[in-house]
mmCIF file of C-alpha atoms in Angstrom:
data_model
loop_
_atom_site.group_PDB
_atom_site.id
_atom_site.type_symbol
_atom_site.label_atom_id
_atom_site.label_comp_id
_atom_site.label_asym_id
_atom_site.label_seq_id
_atom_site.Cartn_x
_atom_site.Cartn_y
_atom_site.Cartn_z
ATOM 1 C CA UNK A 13 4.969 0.857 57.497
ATOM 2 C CA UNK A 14 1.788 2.965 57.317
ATOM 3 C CA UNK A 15 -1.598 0.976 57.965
ATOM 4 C CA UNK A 16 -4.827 2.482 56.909
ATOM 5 C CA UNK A 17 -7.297 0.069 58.587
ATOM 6 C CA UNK A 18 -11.128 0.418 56.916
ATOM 7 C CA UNK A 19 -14.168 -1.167 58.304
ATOM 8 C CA UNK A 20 -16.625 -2.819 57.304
ATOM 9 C CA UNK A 21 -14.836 -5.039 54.653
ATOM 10 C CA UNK A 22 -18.386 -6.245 53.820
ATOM 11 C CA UNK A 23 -21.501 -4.648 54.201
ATOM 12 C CA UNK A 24 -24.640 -5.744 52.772
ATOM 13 C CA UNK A 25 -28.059 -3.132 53.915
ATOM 14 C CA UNK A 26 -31.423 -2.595 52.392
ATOM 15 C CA UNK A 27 -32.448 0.080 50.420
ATOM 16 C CA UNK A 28 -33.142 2.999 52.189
ATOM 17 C CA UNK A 29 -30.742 2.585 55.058
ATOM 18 C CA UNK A 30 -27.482 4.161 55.350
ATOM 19 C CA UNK A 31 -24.270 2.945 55.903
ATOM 20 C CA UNK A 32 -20.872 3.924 56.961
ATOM 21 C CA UNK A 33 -17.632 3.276 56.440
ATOM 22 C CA UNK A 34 -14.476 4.097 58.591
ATOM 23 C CA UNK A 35 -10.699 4.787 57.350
ATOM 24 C CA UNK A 36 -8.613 4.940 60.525
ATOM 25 C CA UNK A 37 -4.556 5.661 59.815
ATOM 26 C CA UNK A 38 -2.750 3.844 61.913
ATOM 27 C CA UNK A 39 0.992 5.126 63.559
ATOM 28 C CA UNK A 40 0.547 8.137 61.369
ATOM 29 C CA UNK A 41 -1.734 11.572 60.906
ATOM 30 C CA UNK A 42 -3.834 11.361 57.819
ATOM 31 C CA UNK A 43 -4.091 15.165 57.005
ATOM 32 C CA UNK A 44 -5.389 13.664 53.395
ATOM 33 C CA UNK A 45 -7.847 11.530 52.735
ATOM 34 C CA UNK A 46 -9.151 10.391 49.889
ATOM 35 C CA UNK A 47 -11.835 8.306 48.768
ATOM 36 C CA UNK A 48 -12.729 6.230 45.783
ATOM 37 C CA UNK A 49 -15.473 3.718 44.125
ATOM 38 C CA UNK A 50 -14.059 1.366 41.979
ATOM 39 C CA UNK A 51 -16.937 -1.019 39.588
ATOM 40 C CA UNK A 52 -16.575 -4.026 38.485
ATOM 41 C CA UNK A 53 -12.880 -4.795 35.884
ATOM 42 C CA UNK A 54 -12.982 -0.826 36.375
ATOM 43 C CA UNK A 55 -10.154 1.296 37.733
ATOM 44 C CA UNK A 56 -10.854 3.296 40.616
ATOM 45 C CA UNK A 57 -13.037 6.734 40.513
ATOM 46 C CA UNK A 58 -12.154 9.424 42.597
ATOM 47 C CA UNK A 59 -15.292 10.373 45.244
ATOM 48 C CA UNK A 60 -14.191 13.242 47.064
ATOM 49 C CA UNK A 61 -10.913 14.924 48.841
ATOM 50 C CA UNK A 62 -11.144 15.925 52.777
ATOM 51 C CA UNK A 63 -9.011 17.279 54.583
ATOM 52 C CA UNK A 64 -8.833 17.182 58.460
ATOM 53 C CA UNK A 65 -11.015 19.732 59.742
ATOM 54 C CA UNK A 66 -12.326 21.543 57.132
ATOM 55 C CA UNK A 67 -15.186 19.933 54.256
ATOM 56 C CA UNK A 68 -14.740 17.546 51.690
ATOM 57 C CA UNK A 69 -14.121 18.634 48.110
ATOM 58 C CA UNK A 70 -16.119 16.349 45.873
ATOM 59 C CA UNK A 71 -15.832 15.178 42.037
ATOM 60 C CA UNK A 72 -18.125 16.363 39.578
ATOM 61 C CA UNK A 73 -21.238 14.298 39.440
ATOM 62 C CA UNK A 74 -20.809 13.038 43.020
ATOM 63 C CA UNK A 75 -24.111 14.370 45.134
ATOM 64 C CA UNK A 76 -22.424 15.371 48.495
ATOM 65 C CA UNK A 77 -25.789 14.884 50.291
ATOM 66 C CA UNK A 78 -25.675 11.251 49.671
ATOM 67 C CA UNK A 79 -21.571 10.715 49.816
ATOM 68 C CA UNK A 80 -21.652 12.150 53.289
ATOM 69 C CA UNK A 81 -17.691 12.741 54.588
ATOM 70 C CA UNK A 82 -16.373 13.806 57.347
ATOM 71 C CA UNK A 83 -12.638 13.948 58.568
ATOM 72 C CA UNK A 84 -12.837 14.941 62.090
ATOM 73 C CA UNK A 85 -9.519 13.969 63.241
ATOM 74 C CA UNK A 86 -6.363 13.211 61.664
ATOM 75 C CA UNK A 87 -6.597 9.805 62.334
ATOM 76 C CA UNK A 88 -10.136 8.653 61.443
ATOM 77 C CA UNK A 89 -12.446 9.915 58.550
ATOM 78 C CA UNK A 90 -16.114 8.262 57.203
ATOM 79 C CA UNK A 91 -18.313 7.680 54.287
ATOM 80 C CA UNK A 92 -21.937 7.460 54.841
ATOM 81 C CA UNK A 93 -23.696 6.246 52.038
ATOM 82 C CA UNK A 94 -27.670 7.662 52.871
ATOM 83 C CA UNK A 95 -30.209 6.411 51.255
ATOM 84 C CA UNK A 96 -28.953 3.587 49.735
ATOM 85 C CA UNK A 97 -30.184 2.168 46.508
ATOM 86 C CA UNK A 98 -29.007 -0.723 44.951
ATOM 87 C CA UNK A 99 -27.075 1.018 42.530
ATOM 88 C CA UNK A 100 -25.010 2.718 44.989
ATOM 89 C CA UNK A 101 -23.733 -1.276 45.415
ATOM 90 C CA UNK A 102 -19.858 -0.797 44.771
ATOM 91 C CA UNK A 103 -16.598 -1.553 45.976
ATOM 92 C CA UNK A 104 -15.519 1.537 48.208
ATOM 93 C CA UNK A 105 -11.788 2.384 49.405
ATOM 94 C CA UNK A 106 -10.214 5.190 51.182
ATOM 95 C CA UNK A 107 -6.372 6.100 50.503
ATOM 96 C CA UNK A 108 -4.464 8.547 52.936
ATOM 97 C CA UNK A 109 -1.161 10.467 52.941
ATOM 98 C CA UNK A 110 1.016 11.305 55.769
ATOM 99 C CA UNK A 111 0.801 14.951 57.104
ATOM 100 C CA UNK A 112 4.570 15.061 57.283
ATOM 101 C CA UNK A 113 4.995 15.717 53.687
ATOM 102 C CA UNK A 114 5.866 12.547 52.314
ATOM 103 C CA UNK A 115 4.572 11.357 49.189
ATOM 104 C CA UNK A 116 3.196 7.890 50.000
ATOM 105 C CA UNK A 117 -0.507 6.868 49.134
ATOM 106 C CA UNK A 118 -1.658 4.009 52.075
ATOM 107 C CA UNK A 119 -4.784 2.433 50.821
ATOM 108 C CA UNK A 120 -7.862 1.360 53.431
ATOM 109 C CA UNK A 121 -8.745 -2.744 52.437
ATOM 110 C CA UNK A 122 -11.714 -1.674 51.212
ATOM 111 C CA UNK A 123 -15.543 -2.054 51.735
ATOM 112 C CA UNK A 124 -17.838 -4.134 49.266
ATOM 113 C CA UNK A 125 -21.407 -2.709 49.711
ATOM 114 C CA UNK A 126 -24.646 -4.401 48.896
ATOM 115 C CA UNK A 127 -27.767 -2.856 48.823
ATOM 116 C CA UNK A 128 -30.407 -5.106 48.112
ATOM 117 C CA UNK B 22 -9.559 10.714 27.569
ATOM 118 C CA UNK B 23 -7.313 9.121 30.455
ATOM 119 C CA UNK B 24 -4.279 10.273 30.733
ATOM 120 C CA UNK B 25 -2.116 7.405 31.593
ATOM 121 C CA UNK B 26 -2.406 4.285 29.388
ATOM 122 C CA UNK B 27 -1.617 1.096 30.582
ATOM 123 C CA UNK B 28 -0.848 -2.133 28.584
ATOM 124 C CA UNK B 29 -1.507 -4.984 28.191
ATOM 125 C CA UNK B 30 -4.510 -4.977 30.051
ATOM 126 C CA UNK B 31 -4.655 -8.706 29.972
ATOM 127 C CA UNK B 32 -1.439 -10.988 30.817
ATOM 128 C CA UNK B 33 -1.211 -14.671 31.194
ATOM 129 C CA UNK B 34 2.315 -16.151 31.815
ATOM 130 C CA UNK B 35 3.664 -19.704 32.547
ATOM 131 C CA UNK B 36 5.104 -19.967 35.665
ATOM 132 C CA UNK B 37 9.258 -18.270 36.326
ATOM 133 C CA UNK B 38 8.487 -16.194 32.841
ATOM 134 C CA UNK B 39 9.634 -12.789 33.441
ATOM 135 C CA UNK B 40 6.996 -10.334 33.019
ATOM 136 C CA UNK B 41 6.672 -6.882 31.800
ATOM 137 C CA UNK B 42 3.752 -4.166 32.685
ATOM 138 C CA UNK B 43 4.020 -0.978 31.024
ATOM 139 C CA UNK B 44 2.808 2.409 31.759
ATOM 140 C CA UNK B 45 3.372 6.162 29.838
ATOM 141 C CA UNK B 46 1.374 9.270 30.613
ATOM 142 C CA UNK B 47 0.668 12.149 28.998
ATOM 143 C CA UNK B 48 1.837 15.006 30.775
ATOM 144 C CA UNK B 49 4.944 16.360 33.142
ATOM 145 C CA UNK B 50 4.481 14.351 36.913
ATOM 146 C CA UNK B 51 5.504 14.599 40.627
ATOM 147 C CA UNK B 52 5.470 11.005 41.077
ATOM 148 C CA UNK B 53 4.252 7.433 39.717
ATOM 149 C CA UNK B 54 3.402 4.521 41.676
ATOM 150 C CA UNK B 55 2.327 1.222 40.814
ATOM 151 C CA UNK B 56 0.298 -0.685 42.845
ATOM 152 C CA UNK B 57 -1.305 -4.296 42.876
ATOM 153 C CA UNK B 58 -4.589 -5.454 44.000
ATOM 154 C CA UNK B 59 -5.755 -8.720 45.000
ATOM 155 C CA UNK B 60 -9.209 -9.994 44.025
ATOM 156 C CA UNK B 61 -10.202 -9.312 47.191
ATOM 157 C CA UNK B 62 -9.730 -5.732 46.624
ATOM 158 C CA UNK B 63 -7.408 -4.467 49.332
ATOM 159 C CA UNK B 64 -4.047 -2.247 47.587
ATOM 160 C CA UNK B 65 -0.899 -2.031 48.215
ATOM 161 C CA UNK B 66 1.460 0.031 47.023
ATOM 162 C CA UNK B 67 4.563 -1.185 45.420
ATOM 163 C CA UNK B 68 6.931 1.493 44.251
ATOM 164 C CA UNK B 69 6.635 4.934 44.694
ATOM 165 C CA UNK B 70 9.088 6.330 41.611
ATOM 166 C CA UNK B 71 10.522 10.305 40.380
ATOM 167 C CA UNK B 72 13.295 8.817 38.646
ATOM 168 C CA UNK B 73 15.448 5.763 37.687
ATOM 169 C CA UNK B 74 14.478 2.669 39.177
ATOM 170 C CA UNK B 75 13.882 0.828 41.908
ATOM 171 C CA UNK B 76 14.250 -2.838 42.852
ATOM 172 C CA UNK B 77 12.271 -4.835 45.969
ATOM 173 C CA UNK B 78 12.666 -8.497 45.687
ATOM 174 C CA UNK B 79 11.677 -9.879 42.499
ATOM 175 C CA UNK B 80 10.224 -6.554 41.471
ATOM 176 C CA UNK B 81 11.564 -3.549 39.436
ATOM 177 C CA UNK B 82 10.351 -0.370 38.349
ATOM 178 C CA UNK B 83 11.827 1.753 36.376
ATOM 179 C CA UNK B 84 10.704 5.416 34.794
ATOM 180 C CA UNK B 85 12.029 7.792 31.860
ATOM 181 C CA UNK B 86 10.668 10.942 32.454
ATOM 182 C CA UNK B 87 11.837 12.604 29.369
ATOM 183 C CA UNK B 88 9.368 9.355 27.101
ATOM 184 C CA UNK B 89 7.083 9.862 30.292
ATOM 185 C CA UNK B 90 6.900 5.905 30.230
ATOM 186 C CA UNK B 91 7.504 3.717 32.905
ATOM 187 C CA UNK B 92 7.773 -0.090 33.327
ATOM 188 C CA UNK B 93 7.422 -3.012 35.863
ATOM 189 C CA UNK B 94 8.659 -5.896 35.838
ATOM 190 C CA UNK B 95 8.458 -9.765 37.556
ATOM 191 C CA UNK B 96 11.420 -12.011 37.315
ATOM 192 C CA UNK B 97 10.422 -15.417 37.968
ATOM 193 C CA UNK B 98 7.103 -14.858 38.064
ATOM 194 C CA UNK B 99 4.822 -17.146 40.452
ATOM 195 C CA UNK B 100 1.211 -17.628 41.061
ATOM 196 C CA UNK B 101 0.543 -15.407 44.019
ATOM 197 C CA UNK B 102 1.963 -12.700 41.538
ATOM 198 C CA UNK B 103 -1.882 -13.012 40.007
ATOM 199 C CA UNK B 104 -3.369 -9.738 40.484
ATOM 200 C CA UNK B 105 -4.552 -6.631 39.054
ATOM 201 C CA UNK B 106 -1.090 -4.415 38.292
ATOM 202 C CA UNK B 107 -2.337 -0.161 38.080
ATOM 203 C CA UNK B 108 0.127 2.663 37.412
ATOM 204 C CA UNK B 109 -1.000 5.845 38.823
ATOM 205 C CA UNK B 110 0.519 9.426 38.431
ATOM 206 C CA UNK B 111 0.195 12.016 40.633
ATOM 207 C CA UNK B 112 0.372 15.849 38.989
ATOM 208 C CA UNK B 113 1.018 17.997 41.768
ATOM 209 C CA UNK B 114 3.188 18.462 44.620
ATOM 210 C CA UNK B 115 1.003 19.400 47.303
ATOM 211 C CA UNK B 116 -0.317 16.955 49.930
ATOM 212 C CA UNK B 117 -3.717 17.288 48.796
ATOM 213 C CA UNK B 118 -2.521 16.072 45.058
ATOM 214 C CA UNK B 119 -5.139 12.919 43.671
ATOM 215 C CA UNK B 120 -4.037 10.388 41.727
ATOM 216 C CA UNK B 121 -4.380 9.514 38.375
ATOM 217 C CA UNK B 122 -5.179 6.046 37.345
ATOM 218 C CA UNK B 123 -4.713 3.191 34.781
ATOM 219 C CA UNK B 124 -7.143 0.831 33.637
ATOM 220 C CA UNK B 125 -4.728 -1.617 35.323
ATOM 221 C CA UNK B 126 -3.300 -5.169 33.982
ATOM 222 C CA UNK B 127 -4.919 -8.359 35.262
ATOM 223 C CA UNK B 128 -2.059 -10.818 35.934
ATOM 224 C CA UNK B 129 -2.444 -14.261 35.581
ATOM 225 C CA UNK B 130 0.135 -16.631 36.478
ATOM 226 C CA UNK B 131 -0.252 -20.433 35.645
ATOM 227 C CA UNK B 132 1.393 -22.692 37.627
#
């Protein structure tokens, strides 16, 4: 079936720094791409939509300059966290759907950030 | 206000108990899916549902659209079943359609 693979799984970086994090869809073309934070016993929040080739929708109260995504090919698309603060310290995963038209989500593993 | 309810949120079962996770929603949907995360973190997606029910291994999901409610069930339940259970509807039918979740069920199964 469809694989999204996401690295890092773990990431832990000081404040200040930036990080990213890589969804890469494996054996299919991820025209969608979504991305979500999910807290602690919380369900997961919706980040921002991209689409290959064109920019990233984001959810209210997401600041795009820090959530930085880009979905440069229909295989592989990024989250850089800039700036990090500790309170950007979440679990991050990406979800894609295959640009044939199906309906399937594939979800990424998932990347725990620290920022200490 | 969310717009699909899950319940319970919190399940403990004896080991072979069947088990039942339900789900309704609020408004008309393209699709639900339930999905199951392990403390880990990592997802993956268990049924993708319109209508009726489906069936893979000792899992079933079934959905009435017309009570917008939907259900899963574990027969003989085990303890690797132990996760985090979420229902999520999707609204639209276009490709670039999010997801709408539960507050998911935390399973636990005691052996």
């Amino acid at each position: 079936g469809a694989v999204v693979s996401q690295h890092p799984s773990r990431v832990i970086c000081k404040s200040g720094t930036s990080v990213k994090i890589e969804c890469r869809s494996l054996d299919f073309q991820a025209t969608t791409m979504f991305w979500y934070r999910q807290f602690p016993k919380q369900s997961l929040m919706l980040m921002a939509t991209s689409n290959e080739g064109s920019k990233a929708t984001y959810e209210q109260g997401v600041e795009k300059d820090k959530f930085l995504i880009n979905h440069a090919s229909l295989t592989l698309s990024t989250l850089t966290v800039t700036s990090a603060h500790p309170e950007d310290s979440s679990f991050y995963i990406c979800s894609a759907r295959d640009g044939s038209g199906g309906y399937g989500y594939t979800f990424g593993s998932g990347t725990r950030l620290t920022v200490v | 206000k969310n717009e699909v309810e899950q319940s319970p949120q919190n399940l403990t079962a004896q080991e072979g108990e069947f088990i039942t996770i339900n789900c309704s929603y609020s408004v008309g949907i393209s699709a639900l899916h339930w999905l199951q995360q392990h403390p880990g973190g990592g997802i993956v997606s268990l049924f993708m549902l319109s209508s009726g029910k489906k069936k893979h291994g000792r899992l079933i999901a079934t959905i009435n659209i017309q009570e917008k409610h939907s259900s899963l069930h574990i027969t003989a339940s085990h303890p690797r079943d132990s996760a985090v259970y979420i229902c999520a509807v999707r609204f639209g039918e276009t490709s670039g359609s999010r997801l709408t979740f539960g507050e998911g069920t935390q399973l636990t199964v005691n052996p």
